[in-house]
Coordinates of C-alpha atoms and ligand atoms in Angstrom, one line a residue:
M1 CA 3.9 -29.5 -2.5
Y2 CA 2.6 -26.9 -4.9
D3 CA -1.0 -27.8 -5.9
V4 CA -1.9 -25.8 -8.9
E5 CA -5.2 -27.5 -9.4
K6 CA -6.3 -26.6 -5.9
I7 CA -5.1 -23.0 -6.5
R8 CA -7.1 -22.8 -9.7
K9 CA -10.3 -23.6 -7.8
D10 CA -9.8 -20.5 -5.8
F11 CA -10.2 -18.2 -8.8
P12 CA -13.8 -17.7 -10.2
M13 CA -12.5 -16.4 -13.5
I14 CA -10.8 -19.8 -14.1
V15 CA -13.7 -21.8 -12.8
N16 CA -16.3 -19.8 -14.8
H17 CA -14.1 -19.5 -17.9
P18 CA -12.1 -22.7 -18.3
E19 CA -11.9 -22.1 -22.0
L20 CA -9.7 -19.0 -21.5
I21 CA -5.9 -19.1 -21.3
Y22 CA -4.9 -16.0 -19.4
F23 CA -1.3 -15.1 -20.1
D24 CA -1.7 -11.4 -19.4
N25 CA -0.8 -11.4 -15.8
G26 CA 1.7 -8.5 -16.2
A27 CA -1.3 -6.3 -17.0
T28 CA -3.4 -7.5 -14.1
T29 CA -4.1 -10.7 -12.2
Y30 CA -7.2 -12.7 -11.5
K31 CA -8.7 -12.4 -8.0
P32 CA -9.3 -15.3 -5.7
Q33 CA -12.7 -15.8 -4.0
C34 CA -11.3 -14.6 -0.7
V35 CA -10.6 -11.1 -2.1
I36 CA -14.1 -10.9 -3.7
D37 CA -15.5 -12.0 -0.3
A38 CA -13.6 -9.2 1.4
L39 CA -15.0 -6.6 -0.9
T40 CA -18.6 -7.9 -0.7
G41 CA -18.2 -8.3 3.1
F42 CA -17.5 -4.6 3.4
Y43 CA -20.4 -3.7 1.1
N44 CA -22.9 -6.1 2.8
D45 CA -22.0 -5.7 6.4
Y46 CA -20.0 -2.6 7.4
T47 CA -20.0 0.0 4.7
S48 CA -18.9 3.3 6.2
N49 CA -16.1 5.8 5.8
V50 CA -12.8 5.4 7.7
E51 CA -11.2 7.5 10.4
R52 CA -14.3 9.7 10.7
G53 CA -17.0 7.7 12.5
E54 CA -17.6 6.7 16.2
Y55 CA -20.2 4.0 15.4
A56 CA -19.7 0.3 15.3
T57 CA -19.5 -0.3 11.5
A58 CA -17.1 2.7 11.1
I59 CA -14.9 1.3 13.8
R60 CA -15.0 -2.1 12.1
A61 CA -14.0 -0.4 8.8
D62 CA -11.2 1.5 10.6
Q63 CA -9.8 -1.7 12.0
A64 CA -9.9 -3.6 8.7
Y65 CA -8.3 -0.7 6.9
A66 CA -5.6 -0.4 9.5
R67 CA -4.9 -4.2 9.4
T68 CA -3.9 -4.0 5.8
R69 CA -1.0 -1.7 6.8
D70 CA 0.1 -4.4 9.3
V71 CA -0.2 -7.2 6.8
I72 CA 1.6 -5.4 4.0
A73 CA 4.3 -4.2 6.4
K74 CA 4.8 -7.9 7.4
M75 CA 4.9 -8.9 3.7
I76 CA 7.7 -6.5 2.7
H77 CA 9.4 -6.3 6.1
C78 CA 9.0 -2.7 7.3
E79 CA 7.1 -0.8 10.0
T80 CA 3.3 -0.2 9.7
K81 CA 3.8 3.6 9.7
E82 CA 6.0 3.3 6.6
I83 CA 3.1 2.0 4.4
V84 CA 1.0 4.6 2.5
F85 CA -2.1 3.8 0.4
L86 CA -2.5 5.6 -2.9
S87 CA -4.4 4.6 -6.0
N88 CA -1.7 2.6 -7.9
I89 CA 2.0 2.5 -8.6
T90 CA 1.6 5.3 -11.0
A91 CA 0.4 7.6 -8.3
V92 CA 3.2 6.3 -6.0
L93 CA 5.9 7.1 -8.5
N94 CA 4.4 10.6 -9.1
Q95 CA 4.3 11.1 -5.4
I96 CA 7.9 10.2 -5.0
A97 CA 9.0 12.4 -7.9
Y98 CA 7.0 15.3 -6.7
G99 CA 8.1 14.9 -3.1
L100 CA 11.8 14.6 -4.0
S101 CA 11.6 17.4 -6.5
K102 CA 11.5 19.9 -3.6
N103 CA 15.2 19.1 -2.9
L104 CA 16.4 19.0 -6.5
K105 CA 17.9 21.8 -8.6
K106 CA 19.1 22.3 -12.2
D107 CA 21.9 19.9 -13.3
D108 CA 21.1 17.3 -10.6
T109 CA 20.9 13.9 -12.2
I110 CA 18.3 11.1 -12.0
L111 CA 19.2 7.6 -13.1
I112 CA 16.5 5.5 -14.8
S113 CA 16.7 2.8 -17.6
Y114 CA 15.4 2.2 -21.1
A115 CA 13.4 -0.7 -19.7
E116 CA 11.1 1.4 -17.5
H117 CA 7.4 1.7 -17.7
A118 CA 6.0 5.1 -18.5
S119 CA 5.1 5.5 -14.9
N120 CA 8.7 5.5 -14.0
V121 CA 9.8 7.8 -16.8
L122 CA 7.3 10.6 -17.3
P123 CA 7.3 11.9 -13.7
W124 CA 11.1 12.3 -14.0
F125 CA 10.9 13.8 -17.5
R126 CA 8.6 16.4 -16.0
L127 CA 11.3 17.4 -13.5
K128 CA 13.8 17.6 -16.5
K129 CA 11.4 20.1 -18.1
E130 CA 10.5 22.1 -15.1
L131 CA 13.8 22.1 -13.1
G132 CA 16.4 21.3 -15.7
V133 CA 17.6 18.1 -14.0
N134 CA 19.5 15.5 -16.2
I135 CA 18.1 12.1 -16.9
R136 CA 20.9 9.5 -17.4
Y137 CA 20.3 5.9 -18.4
I138 CA 21.7 2.9 -16.4
P139 CA 23.6 0.5 -18.7
L140 CA 21.7 -2.7 -19.5
D141 CA 22.6 -5.8 -21.3
K142 CA 20.6 -7.1 -24.4
E143 CA 17.9 -8.7 -22.1
G144 CA 17.5 -5.6 -20.0
N145 CA 19.6 -6.6 -17.0
V146 CA 21.6 -3.9 -15.2
I147 CA 25.3 -4.3 -15.9
L148 CA 26.6 -3.9 -12.4
D149 CA 30.3 -3.5 -13.4
E150 CA 29.4 -0.5 -15.5
L151 CA 26.9 1.1 -13.1
E152 CA 29.5 2.7 -10.8
K153 CA 31.0 4.5 -13.8
I154 CA 27.9 6.6 -14.4
F155 CA 27.7 7.9 -10.9
D156 CA 29.1 11.3 -10.1
D157 CA 28.2 14.0 -7.5
S158 CA 25.3 15.2 -9.5
V159 CA 23.3 11.9 -9.1
K160 CA 20.6 12.4 -6.5
I161 CA 18.0 9.7 -7.3
V162 CA 18.0 6.2 -8.9
S163 CA 14.6 5.0 -9.9
L164 CA 14.3 1.5 -11.3
A165 CA 11.9 -1.4 -11.8
Y166 CA 12.7 -4.4 -9.6
V167 CA 11.4 -6.7 -12.4
T168 CA 11.0 -5.0 -15.8
N169 CA 7.6 -5.3 -17.5
V170 CA 8.6 -6.5 -21.0
L171 CA 11.9 -8.4 -20.6
G172 CA 11.3 -9.5 -17.0
S173 CA 14.8 -8.8 -15.8
I174 CA 15.2 -9.0 -12.1
Q175 CA 17.5 -6.1 -11.3
P176 CA 20.2 -6.3 -8.6
I177 CA 18.5 -3.8 -6.4
K178 CA 20.5 -4.5 -3.2
E179 CA 23.9 -4.1 -5.0
M180 CA 22.6 -1.1 -6.8
T181 CA 21.4 0.5 -3.6
E182 CA 24.7 0.0 -1.9
I183 CA 26.4 1.8 -4.8
A184 CA 23.8 4.6 -4.8
H185 CA 24.0 5.2 -1.1
R186 CA 27.8 5.3 -1.3
H187 CA 27.2 8.3 -3.7
N188 CA 24.6 9.8 -1.4
A189 CA 21.8 9.1 -3.9
L190 CA 18.3 7.9 -2.9
V191 CA 16.8 4.8 -4.4
A192 CA 13.2 4.3 -5.5
V193 CA 12.0 1.0 -6.7
D194 CA 9.0 0.2 -9.0
A195 CA 8.0 -3.2 -7.7
A196 CA 4.9 -3.5 -9.9
Q197 CA 6.0 -6.7 -11.6
A198 CA 7.8 -8.1 -8.5
I199 CA 5.2 -7.9 -5.9
G200 CA 3.3 -11.2 -5.5
H201 CA 6.0 -12.9 -7.6
L202 CA 8.9 -12.9 -5.3
K203 CA 9.8 -12.2 -1.7
I204 CA 10.5 -8.5 -1.0
D205 CA 12.4 -7.4 2.0
V206 CA 12.8 -3.6 1.9
R207 CA 15.1 -3.6 5.0
D208 CA 17.4 -6.1 3.5
L209 CA 17.4 -4.2 0.1
D210 CA 17.8 -1.0 2.1
V211 CA 15.9 0.9 -0.6
D212 CA 14.5 4.3 0.3
F213 CA 11.2 4.0 -1.5
L214 CA 9.3 1.1 -3.1
G215 CA 5.9 0.9 -4.6
F216 CA 3.4 -1.4 -6.2
S217 CA -0.2 -1.8 -7.3
S218 CA -2.6 -4.2 -5.6
H219 CA -4.2 -5.4 -8.8
K220 CA -1.0 -7.1 -9.9
M221 CA -0.9 -9.3 -6.8
C222 CA -4.5 -10.7 -6.9
G223 CA -5.9 -7.7 -5.1
P224 CA -8.5 -5.1 -6.1
D225 CA -7.9 -2.3 -8.6
G226 CA -7.4 1.3 -7.5
V227 CA -5.0 0.7 -4.6
G228 CA -1.3 1.4 -4.7
V229 CA 1.2 1.0 -1.9
L230 CA 4.1 3.4 -1.2
Y231 CA 6.8 2.2 1.2
G232 CA 9.2 4.9 2.4
K233 CA 11.8 5.0 5.1
Y234 CA 9.9 6.8 7.8
E235 CA 12.3 9.8 8.2
L236 CA 12.1 10.4 4.5
L237 CA 8.3 10.1 4.4
Q238 CA 8.1 12.7 7.3
K239 CA 10.2 15.1 5.2
M240 CA 8.3 14.6 1.9
E241 CA 5.6 16.9 0.7
P242 CA 2.3 15.2 -0.3
I243 CA 0.8 15.8 -3.8
F244 CA -2.7 15.9 -2.6
L245 CA -4.1 18.1 0.1
G246 CA -7.5 17.8 1.8
G247 CA -9.4 16.0 4.4
G248 CA -7.8 13.2 6.5
M249 CA -4.2 14.3 6.0
N250 CA -4.1 17.6 7.9
A251 CA -3.9 18.0 11.7
R252 CA -5.1 21.7 11.7
F253 CA -5.5 24.8 9.6
D254 CA -6.7 28.3 10.3
I255 CA -8.1 31.3 8.5
D256 CA -4.6 32.7 7.8
G257 CA -3.7 29.7 5.8
N258 CA -1.5 28.0 8.4
V259 CA -1.6 24.3 7.8
I260 CA -0.2 21.5 10.0
L261 CA -0.1 18.2 8.3
K262 CA -0.5 14.8 10.1
D263 CA 2.5 12.5 10.4
A264 CA 3.1 9.8 7.7
P265 CA 1.4 7.8 6.5
E266 CA -1.8 9.7 6.9
R267 CA -0.3 12.9 5.5
F268 CA -0.3 11.3 2.0
E269 CA -3.8 10.0 2.1
A270 CA -6.0 13.0 1.3
G271 CA -9.7 12.4 0.9
T272 CA -11.7 9.2 1.2
P273 CA -9.5 6.3 0.2
H274 CA -10.5 3.2 -1.7
I275 CA -11.5 1.5 1.6
E276 CA -12.8 -1.8 0.3
G277 CA -9.9 -2.0 -2.1
V278 CA -7.4 -1.7 0.8
I279 CA -9.4 -4.2 2.8
G280 CA -9.4 -6.6 -0.2
L281 CA -5.6 -6.2 -0.4
T282 CA -5.2 -7.8 3.0
A283 CA -7.0 -10.9 1.7
A284 CA -4.8 -11.0 -1.4
A285 CA -1.6 -10.6 0.6
E286 CA -2.6 -13.3 3.1
Y287 CA -3.6 -15.6 0.2
L288 CA -0.2 -15.3 -1.4
M289 CA 1.7 -15.5 1.8
N290 CA -0.1 -18.7 2.8
I291 CA 0.9 -20.3 -0.5
G292 CA 4.4 -18.9 0.1
L293 CA 6.1 -16.4 -2.2
D294 CA 9.2 -18.7 -2.6
H295 CA 6.9 -21.5 -3.8
I296 CA 5.1 -19.1 -6.2
H297 CA 8.4 -17.8 -7.5
A298 CA 9.8 -21.3 -8.0
Y299 CA 6.7 -22.5 -9.8
E300 CA 6.6 -19.5 -12.1
N301 CA 10.2 -20.0 -13.0
E302 CA 9.6 -23.7 -13.8
L303 CA 6.6 -22.7 -16.0
R304 CA 8.7 -20.1 -17.8
A305 CA 11.6 -22.5 -18.4
Y306 CA 9.0 -24.9 -19.8
L307 CA 7.5 -22.2 -22.1
I308 CA 11.0 -21.1 -23.4
Q309 CA 12.0 -24.7 -24.0
K310 CA 8.9 -25.2 -26.1
M311 CA 9.1 -21.9 -27.9
L312 CA 12.8 -21.9 -28.9
P313 CA 12.4 -24.6 -31.6
L314 CA 9.7 -22.6 -33.3
D315 CA 11.2 -21.0 -36.4
N316 CA 8.3 -18.5 -37.0
I317 CA 9.1 -16.5 -33.9
E318 CA 11.8 -14.3 -32.4
I319 CA 12.2 -14.2 -28.6
Y320 CA 13.8 -11.1 -27.0
N321 CA 14.4 -12.5 -23.5
P322 CA 15.1 -16.3 -23.7
N323 CA 17.8 -16.2 -21.0
N324 CA 16.1 -14.3 -18.2
P325 CA 15.0 -16.9 -15.6
S326 CA 11.8 -15.2 -14.6
G327 CA 9.1 -12.8 -15.7
P328 CA 7.2 -12.5 -19.0
V329 CA 8.3 -13.9 -22.3
S330 CA 8.4 -11.3 -25.1
F331 CA 8.5 -12.2 -28.7
N332 CA 7.3 -11.5 -32.2
V333 CA 6.0 -13.8 -35.0
K334 CA 8.2 -13.1 -38.0
E335 CA 6.5 -10.8 -40.6
V336 CA 3.4 -10.5 -38.4
F337 CA 2.4 -7.3 -36.6
A338 CA 2.2 -8.0 -32.9
Q339 CA -1.4 -6.8 -32.5
D340 CA -2.5 -9.1 -35.3
A341 CA -0.8 -12.1 -33.7
A342 CA -2.5 -11.2 -30.4
S343 CA -5.9 -10.9 -32.2
Y344 CA -5.3 -14.3 -33.8
L345 CA -4.5 -15.8 -30.3
S346 CA -7.7 -14.2 -29.0
T347 CA -9.7 -16.2 -31.6
R348 CA -8.2 -19.2 -29.9
N349 CA -9.2 -17.9 -26.4
I350 CA -5.7 -17.0 -25.5
C351 CA -5.2 -13.6 -23.7
V352 CA -1.8 -11.9 -24.2
R353 CA -0.7 -8.3 -24.4
S354 CA 0.7 -6.8 -27.5
G355 CA 2.2 -3.4 -28.4
N356 CA 4.9 -1.4 -26.6
H357 CA 3.6 -2.3 -23.1
C358 CA 4.0 1.4 -22.0
A359 CA 7.8 0.9 -22.2
K360 CA 8.1 3.3 -25.1
I361 CA 11.9 3.8 -24.9
L362 CA 12.7 0.1 -24.7
H363 CA 13.0 -0.1 -28.5
N364 CA 16.4 1.7 -28.0
L365 CA 17.6 -1.6 -26.4
I366 CA 15.8 -4.4 -28.3
G367 CA 15.4 -2.7 -31.7
V368 CA 11.6 -3.3 -32.0
D369 CA 8.7 -1.1 -31.0
Q370 CA 6.0 -3.8 -30.7
S371 CA 6.0 -7.2 -29.2
I372 CA 3.8 -9.9 -27.8
R373 CA 4.1 -10.6 -24.1
A374 CA 3.1 -13.8 -22.4
S375 CA 3.1 -13.3 -18.7
L376 CA 2.5 -16.2 -16.4
Y377 CA 1.3 -16.5 -12.8
L378 CA 0.7 -18.9 -10.0
Y379 CA -2.4 -20.4 -11.5
N380 CA -1.2 -21.1 -15.0
T381 CA -0.3 -24.7 -16.1
K382 CA 2.0 -26.6 -18.4
E383 CA -1.1 -27.8 -20.3
E384 CA -2.0 -24.2 -21.0
I385 CA 1.5 -23.6 -22.3
D386 CA 1.2 -26.6 -24.6
R387 CA -2.0 -25.2 -26.1
F388 CA -0.4 -21.8 -26.3
V389 CA 2.7 -22.9 -28.1
E390 CA 0.7 -25.0 -30.5
E391 CA -1.3 -22.0 -31.5
V392 CA 1.7 -19.7 -31.7
S393 CA 3.4 -22.2 -34.0
K394 CA 0.5 -21.9 -36.5
I395 CA 0.6 -18.1 -36.8
T396 CA 1.5 -16.9 -40.2
L397 CA 0.8 -13.7 -42.1
E398 CA -1.9 -15.5 -44.1
E399 CA -3.6 -16.9 -40.9
T400 CA -3.7 -13.5 -39.3
I401 CA -5.1 -11.9 -42.5
S402 CA -7.8 -14.6 -42.6
I403 CA -9.2 -13.6 -39.2
F404 CA -10.0 -10.1 -40.5
L405 CA -11.8 -11.3 -43.7
Ligands
PLP1 C1 6.8 -2.0 -14.1 C2 5.5 -1.3 -14.1 N1 5.4 -0.1 -13.5 C3 4.3 0.6 -13.5 C4 3.1 0.1 -14.0 C5 1.8 0.9 -13.9 O1 0.9 0.2 -13.1 P1 -0.5 0.8 -12.7 O2 -1.2 1.0 -14.0 O3 -1.2 -0.1 -11.8 O4 -0.2 2.1 -12.1 C6 3.1 -1.1 -14.6 C7 1.9 -1.7 -15.2 O5 1.9 -2.6 -16.1 C8 4.3 -1.9 -14.7 O6 4.4 -3.1 -15.2

């Protein structure tokens, strides 16, 4: 039995600020007390660097840091050595693009989509500029879902990489990653998945999906900021060149410039990592797994269906993704600029995101540049949705102007 009231008590932001309705979980999530305790535990009891010290607190930090790799590997079903810690999904996608660029040449093709976040567009655009690779766009329906029947048609021998969000950040489409990977592999292309909006919302099994790379940010799954996870098939990680060079990632170097790198995952983790953040991520992953990702997913879908059912009758709004079963709800209030509507909601203690949500080529699909995004998570409630919908129903051009007077 999913007990949302019990879950809410675990989150100090909810306990300390019961007046706030936080529907901006796509941007970042609240942190449960156990994550905060993991961070303060490190600061209070065993602050030290990792993989450098022989004394007791350093060894304790080593063990806690290493344990996160085990826990995340268990969460997404891979081997511990296939988990790399970077600073966020943006760093992960840049690492993948940089690493794979070494095997790309002019006129090779990379497939992405109009619904991608900047982090999964700009690293590939750089390769277009520097190497002359082609960027081709995967066919999507009006709510951003990959049209599988048309996908095969855009493959040819030039396609080397497919890089796609598992769940898109504005329309919330859950992409058919497994089927897409099967097609990509038949064409000898590698698959990278941006799971920023999927992690912590649904069960992810990288072995079953058979993807080559997958990444996410800790802060979007109740964990600390500043930690990103890169999963890669081990043989691919071993062949991939790291972006960052420095301490911790090399096995040896000499005065002639000969450098021997460590094996993955360490070869990608140059310099002192965000130790306490990585340790805090264990607490977040265990917290979510204890509740059960299937339960979280089912609860979120129920909340979303409730939100859509309450919003559809409102005639002052236009919703862009009413039929997607999951993910954020993106909409506009007719005749009102998205940021003004969000500012109005803020005066009612409601937190939503407005703007283009870093998905700056999505307007090619939905026809508008700016929207309001309400993104729900495991601790939101139907009562919050009732209050939210009541406030949204009151938004008019006159109301939003009045808040600026
Ligand atoms: C789908 C997607 N990819 C990438 C990112 C970038 O995440 P970060 O800022 O944590 O690197 C986001 C953030 O909203 C996202 O939603």
